[in-house]
C-alpha cells in the first residue's frame, strides 16, 4: 500500500514536472512566435534597411510563398472545379472556395454581388467578387492598396494561366501578409466577369469611387505564370499609369534589395479609355482616375481563351518567384512614406449630371454630364515637397495656372460636345501628379 502510495506520489511529482516543463516550452514558443504574429511591431516592416541582415520581416514573408501552396490552390480551381464561366454553378463554387480560404486566414471577408448588362452579349450577367481586408494599423489606415485577379474563365476553359495564376497569387499573398500588420490597408480581391466585359471590376471600382476611399494603387495580376525558357522565366513585364511610375521604381528596388533577381521591364503606359475587350481589370480603376500597375508574364501565351489553357502550362517556379515579388512589393508599399504628390478632381465627380455646380442625378457608371458653367475643384496631397502650382488643361490646352490652395478653376465656355479637363500638379522638387475627367459639356449662354 505504502509502496503503491510512494509510486503514486513519485508519479504525481513527475507529472507535475512534465506540466511545468510543457508550460515553459509553450511560453518560449509563444514569445518567439510574436515575431511573426499579427501583433508584431509594424516598425520592423518597411524600408528600414538597418535591420536587413537580421530581422527584416519582408525576407520571412517572401519565404512563406512556395510552389506547393500555389499548386494546391490552382489544382482546386482548375482541375477539381474546372471551367468557371460567369453565372454557372462552378463559377459560384470557385467564389465560395476563395471566400473560405480568405476567411480561414482570419481576414475580414465579404462578397460584392453585382448584376450587369452587356451590350456585346445582349444579356444580364450576375456574379460575385470576393474581397478580403487586412486593415492598416496606423495613421495611414485610411489609405488602401488593392491587389486583384479574376477567377472567372471563358466557357469550357479551365483558365489555368488566365487567370488562375493571378487568383492563386492573390490568395498566396493574402496567406503570407495576413500574418502581419502594415500601416496601410490591403484589400485582396478576386473578381468575376472579367471575360464578359470587365463586369466585376467595374462594379467594384465604382463602389470604391463612390465610397471615396484613399486608394494609393491597384495591382492587377492577369496571366502571370507562363515562361518556357530561362530568358523568359527571368523577365517580368510591368505596365502602369503615369503617376504610378515611382511605385514601379519602388518595386524594382524591392526586387533588388530582397534578392528576387528578376529582370523587370517597363512594358507600357496605361491610360484611361480604349476598348474593354483588349484590357484587364485595371480598366475601370483607371477610368475613375486611380493609379494601376499591371503584372504580366514575359512570354506570349499561345493558349489564351482555349481549352489548352490547363495547369500543365504553368511554370510554378516562375509563378512562385512572381508571387514573391508581388508579396514583397505589397509589404513595402503598404508601409512606405509616400514622397510623391497626389491630385484628384473632386468636382465634377464622374458618373453624375451637374447643373450650376450642383449634382442633379447619379448615373450607373462613368457617364458625366455638365450643364452650365462649373467650378473644377481638386483634392491634393503633397508628398515630401510643397506644391508649386496646379495647371488646368481643357482638351489638352493650358487654360489656367493656380499657385494657391484651394486649386480650382471655373469652366465657362460655350459647348455642346464631349471635353476633357486635365489637372497637373507640380511640386517644388519638379515632381508631377495628374488627373483627368471627360464629360459631355452643354453650355450655350456664357456668364459674364
Ligand atoms: Zn484574364
CSV table of C-alpha atoms and ligand atoms in Angstrom, one decimal:
chain,number,residue,atom,x,y,z
A,1,UNK,CA,0.0,0.0,0.0
A,2,UNK,CA,2.8,2.4,1.1
A,3,UNK,CA,4.9,1.4,-1.9
A,4,UNK,CA,2.0,2.0,-4.1
A,5,UNK,CA,1.4,5.4,-2.4
A,6,UNK,CA,5.1,6.4,-2.9
A,7,UNK,CA,4.9,5.3,-6.5
A,8,UNK,CA,1.8,7.3,-7.0
A,9,UNK,CA,3.4,10.3,-5.3
A,10,UNK,CA,6.5,10.0,-7.5
A,11,UNK,CA,4.3,9.7,-10.4
A,12,UNK,CA,2.4,12.9,-9.4
A,13,UNK,CA,5.7,14.8,-8.9
A,14,UNK,CA,7.0,13.6,-12.3
A,15,UNK,CA,3.7,14.6,-13.8
A,16,UNK,CA,4.0,18.0,-12.1
A,17,UNK,CA,7.5,18.5,-13.6
A,18,UNK,CA,6.2,17.5,-17.0
A,19,UNK,CA,3.4,20.0,-16.8
A,20,UNK,CA,5.8,22.8,-15.8
A,21,UNK,CA,8.2,21.8,-18.5
A,22,UNK,CA,5.5,21.9,-21.1
A,23,UNK,CA,4.3,25.3,-19.9
A,24,UNK,CA,7.8,26.6,-20.1
A,25,UNK,CA,8.3,25.3,-23.6
A,26,UNK,CA,4.9,26.8,-24.6
A,27,UNK,CA,5.9,30.2,-23.2
A,28,UNK,CA,9.2,30.1,-25.2
A,29,UNK,CA,7.4,29.2,-28.4
A,30,UNK,CA,4.7,31.7,-27.9
A,31,UNK,CA,7.1,34.5,-27.2
A,32,UNK,CA,9.2,33.7,-30.3
A,33,UNK,CA,6.0,33.5,-32.4
A,34,UNK,CA,5.2,37.1,-31.5
A,35,UNK,CA,7.8,37.9,-34.2
A,36,UNK,CA,5.5,36.6,-36.9
A,37,UNK,CA,2.3,37.2,-35.1
A,38,UNK,CA,-0.4,39.7,-36.2
A,39,UNK,CA,0.5,41.9,-33.3
A,40,UNK,CA,4.2,42.1,-34.4
A,41,UNK,CA,5.7,45.5,-34.4
A,42,UNK,CA,4.9,47.3,-37.7
A,43,UNK,CA,8.0,49.5,-37.3
A,44,UNK,CA,10.0,46.4,-38.3
A,45,UNK,CA,8.3,46.3,-41.7
A,46,UNK,CA,9.2,48.6,-44.5
A,47,UNK,CA,12.2,50.2,-45.9
A,48,UNK,CA,14.5,50.4,-42.9
A,49,UNK,CA,17.5,48.5,-44.2
A,50,UNK,CA,19.4,48.9,-41.0
A,51,UNK,CA,17.9,45.6,-39.8
A,52,UNK,CA,18.1,43.9,-43.2
A,53,UNK,CA,20.8,41.5,-42.1
A,54,UNK,CA,19.0,40.1,-39.0
A,55,UNK,CA,15.3,40.6,-38.9
A,56,UNK,CA,13.7,42.4,-41.8
A,57,UNK,CA,10.3,40.6,-41.9
A,58,UNK,CA,10.0,41.0,-45.6
A,59,UNK,CA,12.5,38.2,-46.0
A,60,UNK,CA,10.3,36.0,-43.9
A,61,UNK,CA,7.2,37.0,-45.8
A,62,UNK,CA,8.9,36.1,-49.1
A,63,UNK,CA,9.9,32.7,-47.7
A,64,UNK,CA,6.2,31.9,-46.9
A,65,UNK,CA,5.4,31.8,-50.6
A,66,UNK,CA,6.1,28.4,-52.1
A,67,UNK,CA,5.2,26.4,-55.2
A,68,UNK,CA,3.1,23.8,-53.3
A,69,UNK,CA,0.7,26.3,-51.9
A,70,UNK,CA,0.2,27.8,-55.3
A,71,UNK,CA,-0.2,24.4,-56.9
A,72,UNK,CA,-2.8,23.3,-54.3
A,73,UNK,CA,-4.9,26.5,-54.9
A,74,UNK,CA,-4.6,26.2,-58.6
A,75,UNK,CA,-5.4,22.5,-58.7
A,76,UNK,CA,-8.6,23.1,-56.8
A,77,UNK,CA,-9.7,25.9,-59.1
A,78,UNK,CA,-8.8,24.4,-62.5
A,79,UNK,CA,-8.8,20.6,-62.0
A,80,UNK,CA,-11.4,20.0,-59.3
A,81,UNK,CA,-13.7,22.9,-60.0
A,82,UNK,CA,-12.8,23.4,-63.7
A,83,UNK,CA,-14.2,26.0,-66.2
A,84,UNK,CA,-15.7,29.0,-64.4
A,85,UNK,CA,-18.0,30.8,-66.8
A,86,UNK,CA,-19.8,33.6,-65.1
A,87,UNK,CA,-23.2,32.7,-64.0
A,88,UNK,CA,-22.6,28.9,-63.8
A,89,UNK,CA,-22.6,26.9,-60.6
A,90,UNK,CA,-18.8,26.1,-60.9
A,91,UNK,CA,-18.1,29.8,-61.0
A,92,UNK,CA,-20.2,30.2,-57.9
A,93,UNK,CA,-18.3,27.3,-56.2
A,94,UNK,CA,-14.9,28.8,-57.1
A,95,UNK,CA,-16.1,32.1,-55.4
A,96,UNK,CA,-17.1,30.1,-52.3
A,97,UNK,CA,-13.7,28.3,-52.3
A,98,UNK,CA,-11.8,31.6,-52.4
A,99,UNK,CA,-14.1,33.1,-49.8
A,100,UNK,CA,-13.4,30.2,-47.5
A,101,UNK,CA,-9.7,30.4,-47.9
A,102,UNK,CA,-9.6,34.1,-47.1
A,103,UNK,CA,-11.8,33.5,-44.0
A,104,UNK,CA,-9.5,30.8,-42.8
A,105,UNK,CA,-6.7,33.3,-42.9
A,106,UNK,CA,-8.6,35.3,-40.4
A,107,UNK,CA,-9.3,38.1,-42.9
A,108,UNK,CA,-12.5,40.2,-42.9
A,109,UNK,CA,-14.1,38.7,-46.0
A,110,UNK,CA,-17.2,39.6,-48.0
A,111,UNK,CA,-18.9,39.1,-51.3
A,112,UNK,CA,-19.8,42.0,-53.5
A,113,UNK,CA,-22.7,40.9,-55.6
A,114,UNK,CA,-23.2,42.6,-58.9
A,115,UNK,CA,-25.5,42.4,-61.9
A,116,UNK,CA,-24.6,43.9,-65.2
A,117,UNK,CA,-26.0,44.3,-68.7
A,118,UNK,CA,-23.5,43.6,-71.5
A,119,UNK,CA,-24.4,45.2,-74.8
A,120,UNK,CA,-22.0,42.9,-76.6
A,121,UNK,CA,-23.8,39.7,-75.5
A,122,UNK,CA,-27.2,41.5,-75.1
A,123,UNK,CA,-27.9,39.9,-71.7
A,124,UNK,CA,-27.6,40.4,-67.9
A,125,UNK,CA,-24.8,38.6,-66.0
A,126,UNK,CA,-24.9,38.1,-62.3
A,127,UNK,CA,-22.0,37.1,-60.1
A,128,UNK,CA,-19.9,37.9,-57.0
A,129,UNK,CA,-16.5,39.4,-56.3
A,130,UNK,CA,-14.7,38.2,-53.2
A,131,UNK,CA,-12.9,40.7,-51.1
A,132,UNK,CA,-10.7,40.2,-48.1
A,133,UNK,CA,-9.4,43.1,-46.0
A,134,UNK,CA,-6.2,43.4,-44.0
A,135,UNK,CA,-6.8,46.6,-42.0
A,136,UNK,CA,-3.9,49.0,-41.7
A,137,UNK,CA,-2.8,49.9,-38.2
A,138,UNK,CA,-1.5,53.4,-38.3
A,139,UNK,CA,-2.4,57.0,-39.2
A,140,UNK,CA,-2.3,55.8,-42.9
A,141,UNK,CA,-5.0,53.1,-42.4
A,142,UNK,CA,-7.5,55.1,-44.5
A,143,UNK,CA,-5.1,54.6,-47.4
A,144,UNK,CA,-5.7,51.5,-49.4
A,145,UNK,CA,-3.7,49.2,-51.7
A,146,UNK,CA,-5.7,46.7,-53.8
A,147,UNK,CA,-4.3,43.5,-55.3
A,148,UNK,CA,-6.6,41.6,-57.6
A,149,UNK,CA,-7.1,39.0,-60.2
A,150,UNK,CA,-10.2,37.4,-61.9
A,151,UNK,CA,-11.4,33.9,-61.1
A,152,UNK,CA,-13.9,33.5,-64.0
A,153,UNK,CA,-13.0,32.0,-67.3
A,154,UNK,CA,-14.4,31.9,-70.9
A,155,UNK,CA,-16.8,29.0,-71.4
A,156,UNK,CA,-15.4,25.4,-71.3
A,157,UNK,CA,-11.8,26.5,-70.5
A,158,UNK,CA,-10.2,25.7,-67.2
A,159,UNK,CA,-8.3,29.0,-67.2
A,160,UNK,CA,-5.1,28.0,-65.6
A,161,UNK,CA,-2.9,30.8,-66.8
A,162,UNK,CA,-5.9,33.2,-67.5
A,163,UNK,CA,-6.4,33.9,-64.7
A,164,UNK,CA,-5.9,31.0,-62.3
A,165,UNK,CA,-2.3,32.1,-61.8
A,166,UNK,CA,-3.3,35.7,-60.8
A,167,UNK,CA,-6.0,34.4,-58.5
A,168,UNK,CA,-3.7,32.0,-56.6
A,169,UNK,CA,-1.1,34.7,-56.4
A,170,UNK,CA,-3.6,36.9,-54.7
A,171,UNK,CA,-4.5,34.1,-52.3
A,172,UNK,CA,-0.9,33.3,-51.5
A,173,UNK,CA,-0.2,37.0,-50.9
A,174,UNK,CA,-3.2,37.1,-48.5
A,175,UNK,CA,-1.9,34.0,-46.8
A,176,UNK,CA,1.6,35.5,-46.2
A,177,UNK,CA,0.6,39.1,-45.4
A,178,UNK,CA,-2.4,38.2,-43.2
A,179,UNK,CA,0.1,37.1,-40.5
A,180,UNK,CA,1.5,40.7,-40.3
A,181,UNK,CA,0.2,44.2,-39.8
A,182,UNK,CA,1.0,47.2,-42.1
A,183,UNK,CA,0.4,50.9,-42.0
A,184,UNK,CA,-2.0,50.9,-44.9
A,185,UNK,CA,-5.0,48.7,-45.5
A,186,UNK,CA,-4.6,46.0,-48.1
A,187,UNK,CA,-7.5,44.6,-50.0
A,188,UNK,CA,-7.3,41.2,-51.7
A,189,UNK,CA,-9.9,40.9,-54.4
A,190,UNK,CA,-10.9,38.1,-56.7
A,191,UNK,CA,-13.2,39.5,-59.5
A,192,UNK,CA,-15.7,37.6,-61.6
A,193,UNK,CA,-17.0,38.6,-65.0
A,194,UNK,CA,-13.7,39.8,-66.4
A,195,UNK,CA,-14.0,37.7,-69.5
A,196,UNK,CA,-17.5,39.1,-70.2
A,197,UNK,CA,-16.6,42.8,-70.3
A,198,UNK,CA,-14.7,43.5,-67.0
A,199,UNK,CA,-18.0,43.4,-65.2
A,200,UNK,CA,-16.9,42.6,-61.7
A,201,UNK,CA,-14.1,45.1,-61.5
A,202,UNK,CA,-16.5,47.8,-63.0
A,203,UNK,CA,-18.9,47.3,-60.1
A,204,UNK,CA,-16.0,47.3,-57.6
A,205,UNK,CA,-14.2,50.3,-59.0
A,206,UNK,CA,-17.5,52.2,-59.0
A,207,UNK,CA,-18.1,51.3,-55.4
A,208,UNK,CA,-14.6,52.3,-54.3
A,209,UNK,CA,-15.1,55.7,-56.1
A,210,UNK,CA,-18.5,56.3,-54.5
A,211,UNK,CA,-17.2,55.4,-51.0
A,212,UNK,CA,-14.4,57.9,-51.7
A,213,UNK,CA,-11.5,56.0,-50.1
A,214,UNK,CA,-7.9,56.9,-50.5
A,215,UNK,CA,-6.7,54.4,-53.0
A,216,UNK,CA,-2.9,54.6,-53.4
A,217,UNK,CA,-2.6,52.0,-56.2
A,218,UNK,CA,-4.2,48.9,-57.6
A,219,UNK,CA,-2.0,45.9,-58.6
A,220,UNK,CA,-3.6,43.9,-61.3
A,221,UNK,CA,-2.5,40.2,-61.8
A,222,UNK,CA,-3.6,38.6,-65.0
A,223,UNK,CA,-1.9,35.7,-66.8
A,224,UNK,CA,1.4,35.7,-64.8
A,225,UNK,CA,2.7,32.1,-64.7
A,226,UNK,CA,3.8,31.3,-68.2
A,227,UNK,CA,7.5,31.0,-69.1
A,228,UNK,CA,9.1,28.3,-71.2
A,229,UNK,CA,12.7,29.4,-71.5
A,230,UNK,CA,15.4,30.6,-69.0
A,231,UNK,CA,15.3,34.0,-70.5
A,232,UNK,CA,11.5,34.4,-70.1
A,233,UNK,CA,11.5,33.0,-66.6
A,234,UNK,CA,13.9,35.7,-65.7
A,235,UNK,CA,11.7,38.5,-67.0
A,236,UNK,CA,8.8,40.4,-65.7
A,237,UNK,CA,6.8,43.0,-67.6
A,238,UNK,CA,5.0,45.8,-65.8
A,239,UNK,CA,2.6,48.3,-67.2
A,240,UNK,CA,1.5,51.3,-65.2
A,241,UNK,CA,-0.3,54.6,-65.2
A,242,UNK,CA,1.9,57.7,-65.5
A,243,UNK,CA,1.6,58.7,-61.8
A,244,UNK,CA,2.4,55.1,-60.6
A,245,UNK,CA,5.8,55.1,-62.2
A,246,UNK,CA,7.5,56.0,-59.0
A,247,UNK,CA,5.9,52.9,-57.4
A,248,UNK,CA,7.3,50.8,-60.3
A,249,UNK,CA,10.7,52.1,-59.3
A,250,UNK,CA,10.0,51.0,-55.7
A,251,UNK,CA,9.1,47.5,-57.0
A,252,UNK,CA,12.4,47.4,-58.8
A,253,UNK,CA,14.2,48.3,-55.6
A,254,UNK,CA,12.3,45.6,-53.8
A,255,UNK,CA,13.3,43.1,-56.5
A,256,UNK,CA,17.0,44.1,-55.9
A,257,UNK,CA,17.0,44.5,-52.1
A,258,UNK,CA,15.3,41.2,-51.4
A,259,UNK,CA,17.3,39.2,-53.9
A,260,UNK,CA,14.4,38.2,-56.1
A,261,UNK,CA,16.5,39.0,-59.1
A,262,UNK,CA,14.1,39.4,-61.9
A,263,UNK,CA,14.9,41.5,-64.9
A,264,UNK,CA,11.9,43.9,-64.6
A,265,UNK,CA,11.0,45.7,-67.8
A,266,UNK,CA,8.5,48.6,-68.1
A,267,UNK,CA,6.2,47.4,-70.7
A,268,UNK,CA,3.7,50.1,-71.5
A,269,UNK,CA,1.8,53.1,-70.1
A,270,UNK,CA,-1.7,52.6,-69.0
A,271,UNK,CA,-4.1,55.4,-69.9
A,272,UNK,CA,-7.8,55.8,-69.5
A,273,UNK,CA,-10.1,54.6,-72.3
A,274,UNK,CA,-9.6,52.1,-75.1
A,275,UNK,CA,-11.9,49.1,-75.9
A,276,UNK,CA,-12.8,47.0,-73.0
A,277,UNK,CA,-12.2,43.6,-74.7
A,278,UNK,CA,-8.4,44.2,-75.1
A,279,UNK,CA,-7.6,45.0,-71.5
A,280,UNK,CA,-8.0,43.7,-67.9
A,281,UNK,CA,-9.5,44.6,-64.6
A,282,UNK,CA,-7.5,47.8,-64.2
A,283,UNK,CA,-9.6,49.4,-66.9
A,284,UNK,CA,-12.3,50.9,-64.7
A,285,UNK,CA,-9.9,51.9,-61.9
A,286,UNK,CA,-8.0,54.0,-64.4
A,287,UNK,CA,-11.3,55.4,-65.8
A,288,UNK,CA,-12.1,56.6,-62.3
A,289,UNK,CA,-8.7,58.3,-62.1
A,290,UNK,CA,-6.9,55.7,-59.9
A,291,UNK,CA,-3.3,54.5,-60.3
A,292,UNK,CA,-2.7,51.0,-61.5
A,293,UNK,CA,0.2,48.6,-62.0
A,294,UNK,CA,-0.3,45.5,-64.1
A,295,UNK,CA,1.9,42.4,-63.8
A,296,UNK,CA,2.1,40.2,-66.8
A,297,UNK,CA,4.3,37.3,-67.9
A,298,UNK,CA,7.1,38.0,-70.3
A,299,UNK,CA,6.3,35.4,-73.0
A,300,UNK,CA,3.4,35.4,-75.4
A,301,UNK,CA,0.9,32.8,-74.3
A,302,UNK,CA,-0.5,30.8,-77.3
A,303,UNK,CA,-3.4,29.3,-75.3
A,304,UNK,CA,-5.4,32.4,-74.2
A,305,UNK,CA,-9.1,31.5,-74.1
A,306,UNK,CA,-8.6,28.0,-75.4
A,307,UNK,CA,-9.2,24.6,-73.8
A,308,UNK,CA,-5.4,24.1,-73.8
A,309,UNK,CA,-5.1,26.7,-71.0
A,310,UNK,CA,-4.5,23.9,-68.4
A,311,UNK,CA,-2.5,23.6,-65.3
A,312,UNK,CA,0.4,21.8,-67.1
A,313,UNK,CA,1.2,25.1,-68.9
A,314,UNK,CA,2.0,26.8,-65.6
A,315,UNK,CA,5.7,27.2,-64.7
A,316,UNK,CA,5.3,27.0,-61.0
A,317,UNK,CA,8.9,28.1,-60.2
A,318,UNK,CA,8.3,31.3,-62.2
A,319,UNK,CA,4.8,31.8,-60.7
A,320,UNK,CA,6.3,31.4,-57.2
A,321,UNK,CA,9.0,34.0,-57.9
A,322,UNK,CA,6.5,36.3,-59.4
A,323,UNK,CA,4.3,35.9,-56.3
A,324,UNK,CA,7.3,36.6,-54.1
A,325,UNK,CA,7.9,39.9,-55.9
A,326,UNK,CA,4.2,40.8,-55.5
A,327,UNK,CA,4.1,39.9,-51.9
A,328,UNK,CA,7.3,41.8,-51.0
A,329,UNK,CA,6.1,44.8,-53.1
A,330,UNK,CA,2.8,44.9,-51.3
A,331,UNK,CA,4.5,44.7,-47.9
A,332,UNK,CA,6.9,47.5,-48.9
A,333,UNK,CA,4.2,49.8,-50.5
A,334,UNK,CA,1.9,49.3,-47.5
A,335,UNK,CA,4.4,50.8,-45.2
A,336,UNK,CA,6.4,53.3,-47.2
A,337,UNK,CA,6.2,57.1,-46.6
A,338,UNK,CA,4.7,58.5,-49.9
A,339,UNK,CA,7.0,61.1,-51.2
A,340,UNK,CA,5.2,61.8,-54.5
A,341,UNK,CA,2.3,64.4,-54.6
A,342,UNK,CA,-1.2,63.2,-55.5
A,343,UNK,CA,-4.1,65.1,-57.0
A,344,UNK,CA,-7.7,64.2,-57.8
A,345,UNK,CA,-10.5,66.2,-59.4
A,346,UNK,CA,-13.3,66.3,-56.8
A,347,UNK,CA,-15.7,68.2,-58.9
A,348,UNK,CA,-17.2,67.3,-61.4
A,349,UNK,CA,-17.3,63.8,-60.0
A,350,UNK,CA,-17.6,61.0,-62.6
A,351,UNK,CA,-21.0,59.4,-63.2
A,352,UNK,CA,-23.1,62.5,-62.4
A,353,UNK,CA,-25.3,65.2,-64.0
A,354,UNK,CA,-24.4,68.7,-62.9
A,355,UNK,CA,-26.3,72.0,-63.2
A,356,UNK,CA,-24.8,75.2,-61.7
A,357,UNK,CA,-22.2,73.3,-59.6
A,358,UNK,CA,-24.9,71.0,-58.1
A,359,UNK,CA,-25.4,67.3,-58.7
A,360,UNK,CA,-28.8,66.7,-60.2
A,361,UNK,CA,-28.6,63.0,-60.8
A,362,UNK,CA,-26.2,60.0,-60.4
A,363,UNK,CA,-25.7,57.6,-63.4
A,364,UNK,CA,-24.9,53.9,-63.1
A,365,UNK,CA,-21.3,54.3,-64.1
A,366,UNK,CA,-18.8,56.7,-65.6
A,367,UNK,CA,-21.1,58.9,-67.7
A,368,UNK,CA,-20.7,62.5,-66.7
A,369,UNK,CA,-22.7,65.5,-68.0
A,370,UNK,CA,-22.2,69.1,-67.1
A,371,UNK,CA,-24.8,71.8,-67.9
A,372,UNK,CA,-23.9,75.4,-67.5
A,373,UNK,CA,-20.6,76.7,-66.0
A,374,UNK,CA,-18.8,74.7,-63.4
A,375,UNK,CA,-16.1,75.1,-60.8
A,376,UNK,CA,-13.4,72.5,-61.4
A,377,UNK,CA,-12.3,71.5,-57.9
A,378,UNK,CA,-9.3,69.4,-56.8
A,379,UNK,CA,-8.2,67.5,-53.8
A,380,UNK,CA,-4.4,67.5,-53.3
A,381,UNK,CA,-2.0,65.6,-51.1
A,382,UNK,CA,1.6,66.9,-51.1
A,383,UNK,CA,4.5,64.4,-51.0
A,384,UNK,CA,7.8,65.4,-49.4
A,385,UNK,CA,7.8,68.8,-51.0
A,386,UNK,CA,5.4,71.7,-51.1
A,387,UNK,CA,3.2,72.5,-54.1
A,388,UNK,CA,4.4,74.9,-56.8
A,389,UNK,CA,1.2,75.2,-58.7
A,390,UNK,CA,-1.6,73.3,-60.4
A,391,UNK,CA,-2.2,73.7,-64.1
A,392,UNK,CA,-5.6,73.2,-65.7
A,393,UNK,CA,-5.9,71.9,-69.3
A,394,UNK,CA,-9.1,72.0,-71.4
A,395,UNK,CA,-8.9,69.5,-74.3
A,396,UNK,CA,-5.1,69.5,-73.9
A,397,UNK,CA,-4.7,73.3,-73.9
A,398,UNK,CA,-3.4,75.1,-70.9
A,399,UNK,CA,-6.1,77.4,-69.7
A,400,UNK,CA,-5.2,78.3,-66.1
A,401,UNK,CA,-2.4,78.1,-63.5
A,402,UNK,CA,-3.3,78.3,-59.9
A,403,UNK,CA,-0.5,78.8,-57.3
A,404,UNK,CA,-2.6,78.9,-54.2
A,405,UNK,CA,-4.9,76.4,-52.5
A,406,UNK,CA,-7.6,75.5,-53.0
A,407,UNK,CA,-6.6,74.7,-56.5
A,408,UNK,CA,-9.6,75.3,-58.7
A,409,UNK,CA,-10.8,76.9,-62.0
A,410,UNK,CA,-14.2,77.9,-63.3
A,411,UNK,CA,-15.0,76.4,-66.6
A,412,UNK,CA,-17.3,78.8,-68.6
A,413,UNK,CA,-17.1,78.1,-72.3
A,414,UNK,CA,-19.7,77.6,-75.0
A,415,UNK,CA,-20.1,73.9,-75.8
A,416,UNK,CA,-22.4,71.0,-76.7
A,417,UNK,CA,-19.7,68.3,-77.1
A,418,UNK,CA,-17.6,66.0,-75.0
A,419,UNK,CA,-14.5,67.6,-73.4
A,420,UNK,CA,-11.6,66.6,-71.2
A,421,UNK,CA,-10.3,68.6,-68.3
A,422,UNK,CA,-6.9,67.6,-67.0
A,423,UNK,CA,-5.1,68.9,-64.0
A,424,UNK,CA,-1.3,68.6,-63.4
A,425,UNK,CA,0.2,69.4,-60.1
A,426,UNK,CA,3.9,70.5,-59.9
A,427,UNK,CA,5.8,70.4,-56.6
A,428,UNK,CA,8.9,72.3,-55.6
A,429,UNK,CA,11.0,69.2,-56.5
A,430,UNK,CA,9.7,69.2,-60.0
A,431,UNK,CA,7.5,66.1,-59.4
A,432,UNK,CA,4.1,65.9,-61.0
A,433,UNK,CA,0.7,64.3,-60.4
A,434,UNK,CA,-2.3,64.4,-62.7
A,435,UNK,CA,-5.9,63.6,-63.0
A,436,UNK,CA,-8.4,63.8,-65.9
A,437,UNK,CA,-12.1,63.8,-66.3
A,438,UNK,CA,-14.0,63.6,-69.5
A,439,UNK,CA,-17.7,64.7,-69.7
A,440,UNK,CA,-20.3,66.0,-72.1
A,441,UNK,CA,-20.5,69.7,-71.6
A,442,UNK,CA,-23.5,71.7,-72.6
A,443,UNK,CA,-23.4,75.4,-72.1
A,444,UNK,CA,-25.0,77.7,-74.6
A,445,UNK,CA,-25.1,81.1,-72.9
A,446,UNK,CA,-21.8,82.3,-71.3
A,447,UNK,CA,-22.0,84.0,-68.0
A,448,UNK,CA,-20.2,87.3,-67.7
B,1,LIG,ZN1,-7.6,37.4,-67.8
